[in-house]
mmCIF file of C-alpha atoms and ligand atoms in Angstrom:
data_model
loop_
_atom_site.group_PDB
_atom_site.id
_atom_site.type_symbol
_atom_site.label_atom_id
_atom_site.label_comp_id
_atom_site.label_asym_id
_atom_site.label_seq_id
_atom_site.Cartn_x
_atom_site.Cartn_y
_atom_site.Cartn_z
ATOM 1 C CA UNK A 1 19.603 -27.806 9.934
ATOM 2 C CA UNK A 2 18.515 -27.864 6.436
ATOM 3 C CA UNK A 3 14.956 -26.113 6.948
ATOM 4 C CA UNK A 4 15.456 -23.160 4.165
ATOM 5 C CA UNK A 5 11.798 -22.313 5.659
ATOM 6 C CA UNK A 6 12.720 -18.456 6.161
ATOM 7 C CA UNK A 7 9.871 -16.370 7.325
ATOM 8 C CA UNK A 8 8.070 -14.409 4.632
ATOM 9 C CA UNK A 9 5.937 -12.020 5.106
ATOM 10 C CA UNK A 10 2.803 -12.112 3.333
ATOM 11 C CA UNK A 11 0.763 -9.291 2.505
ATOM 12 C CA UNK A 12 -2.397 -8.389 0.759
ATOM 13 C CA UNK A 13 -3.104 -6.333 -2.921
ATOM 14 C CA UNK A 14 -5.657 -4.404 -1.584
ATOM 15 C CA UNK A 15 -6.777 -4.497 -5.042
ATOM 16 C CA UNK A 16 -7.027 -7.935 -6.044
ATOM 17 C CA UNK A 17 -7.221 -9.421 -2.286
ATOM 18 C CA UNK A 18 -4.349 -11.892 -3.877
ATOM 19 C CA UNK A 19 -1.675 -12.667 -1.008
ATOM 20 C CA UNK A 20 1.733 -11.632 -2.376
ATOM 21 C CA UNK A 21 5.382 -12.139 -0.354
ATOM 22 C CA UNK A 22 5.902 -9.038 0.572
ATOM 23 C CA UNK A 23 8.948 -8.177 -1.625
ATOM 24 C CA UNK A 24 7.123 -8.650 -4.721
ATOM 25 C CA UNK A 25 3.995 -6.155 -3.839
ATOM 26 C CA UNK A 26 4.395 -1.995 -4.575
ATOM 27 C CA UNK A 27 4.339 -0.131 -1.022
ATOM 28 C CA UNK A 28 2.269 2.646 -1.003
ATOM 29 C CA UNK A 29 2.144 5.217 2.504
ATOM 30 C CA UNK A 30 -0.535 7.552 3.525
ATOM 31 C CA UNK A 31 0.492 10.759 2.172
ATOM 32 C CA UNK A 32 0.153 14.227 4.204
ATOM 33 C CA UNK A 33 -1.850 15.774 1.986
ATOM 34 C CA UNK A 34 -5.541 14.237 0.877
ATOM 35 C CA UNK A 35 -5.033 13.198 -2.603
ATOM 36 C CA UNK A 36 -1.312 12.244 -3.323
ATOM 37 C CA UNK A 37 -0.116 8.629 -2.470
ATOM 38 C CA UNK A 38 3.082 8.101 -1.942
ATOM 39 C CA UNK A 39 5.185 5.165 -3.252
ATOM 40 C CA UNK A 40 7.813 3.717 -0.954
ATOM 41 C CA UNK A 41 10.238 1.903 -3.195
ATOM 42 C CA UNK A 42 12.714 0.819 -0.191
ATOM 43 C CA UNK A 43 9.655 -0.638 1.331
ATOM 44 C CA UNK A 44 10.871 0.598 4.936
ATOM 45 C CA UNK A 45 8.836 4.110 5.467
ATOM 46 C CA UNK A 46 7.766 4.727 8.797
ATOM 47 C CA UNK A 47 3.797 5.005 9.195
ATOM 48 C CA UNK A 48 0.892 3.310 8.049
ATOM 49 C CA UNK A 49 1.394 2.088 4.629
ATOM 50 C CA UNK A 50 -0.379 -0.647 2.179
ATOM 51 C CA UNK A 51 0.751 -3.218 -1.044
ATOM 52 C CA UNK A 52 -0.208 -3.090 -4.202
ATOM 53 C CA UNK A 53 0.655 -6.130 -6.915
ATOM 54 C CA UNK A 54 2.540 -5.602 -10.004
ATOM 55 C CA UNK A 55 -0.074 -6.762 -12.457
ATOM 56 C CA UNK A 56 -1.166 -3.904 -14.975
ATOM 57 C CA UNK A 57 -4.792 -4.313 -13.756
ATOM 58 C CA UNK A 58 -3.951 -2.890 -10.311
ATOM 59 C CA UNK A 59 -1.292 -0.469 -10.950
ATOM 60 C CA UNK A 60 -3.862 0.850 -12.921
ATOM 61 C CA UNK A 61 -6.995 0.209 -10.424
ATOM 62 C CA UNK A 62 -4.934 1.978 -7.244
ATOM 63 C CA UNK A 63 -5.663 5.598 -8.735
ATOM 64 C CA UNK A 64 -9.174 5.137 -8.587
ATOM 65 C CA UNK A 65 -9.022 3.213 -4.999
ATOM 66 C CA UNK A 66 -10.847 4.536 -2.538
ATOM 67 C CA UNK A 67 -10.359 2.702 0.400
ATOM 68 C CA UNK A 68 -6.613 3.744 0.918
ATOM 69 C CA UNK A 69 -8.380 6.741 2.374
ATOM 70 C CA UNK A 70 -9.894 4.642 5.295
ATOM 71 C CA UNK A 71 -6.677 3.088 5.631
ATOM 72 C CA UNK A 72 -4.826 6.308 6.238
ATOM 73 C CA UNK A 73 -7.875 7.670 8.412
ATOM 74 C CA UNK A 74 -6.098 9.368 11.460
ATOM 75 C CA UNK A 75 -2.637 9.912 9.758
ATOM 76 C CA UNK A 76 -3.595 13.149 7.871
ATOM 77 C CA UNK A 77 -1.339 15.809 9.290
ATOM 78 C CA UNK A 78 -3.031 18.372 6.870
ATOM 79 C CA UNK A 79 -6.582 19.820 7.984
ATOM 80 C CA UNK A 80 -9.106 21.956 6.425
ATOM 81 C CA UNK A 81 -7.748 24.964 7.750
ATOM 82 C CA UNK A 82 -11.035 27.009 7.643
HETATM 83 ZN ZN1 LIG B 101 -3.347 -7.014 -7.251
#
C-alpha cells in the first residue's frame, strides 16, 4: 500500500533533449498567428503545445527555435490571405 510511485509525466526540452517531469518544464502552445508563441502557465491549454526547461540557456535558445514551427504545422488558423 505504501508504493508512493505516482505517475509522472515526463516530457522533453525541445531545446536541450533533457527529460524533465512535466511540472517543472515551461509550456509553450502553437500560437494563431506565425511568429508569436504563446506561454501556457496553467499548463492545461487545449491544442498542440511543447516544454521548455527552466535553465537560462533555453529560455533564452526558444526565441531563436525553429522547429516549434514544424511542431505547430497544421494548427495555423491564420493564412496568407492573398
Ligand atoms: Zn532545456
Amino acid at each position: 500500500m505504501s508504493k508512493a510511485n505516482k505517475h509522472i509525466p515526463i516530457r522533453t526540452c525541445v531545446i536541450c533533449r533533457q527529460k524533465y517531469p512535466k511540472h517543472e518544464l515551461v509550456r509553450f502552445t502553437c500560437p494563431r498567428t506565425e511568429n508569436e508563441l504563446q506561454i501556457d502557465p496553467t499548463g492545461k491549454s487545449p491544442g498542440r503545445g511543447f516544454y521548455v526547461c527552466h535553465k537560462e540557456r533555453c529560455q533564452k535558445n526558444i526565441s531563436k527555435f525553429r522547429g516549434w514551427r514544424n511542431k505547430c504545422k497544421g494548427v495555423r488558423h491564420v493564412q496568407n490571405a492573398r
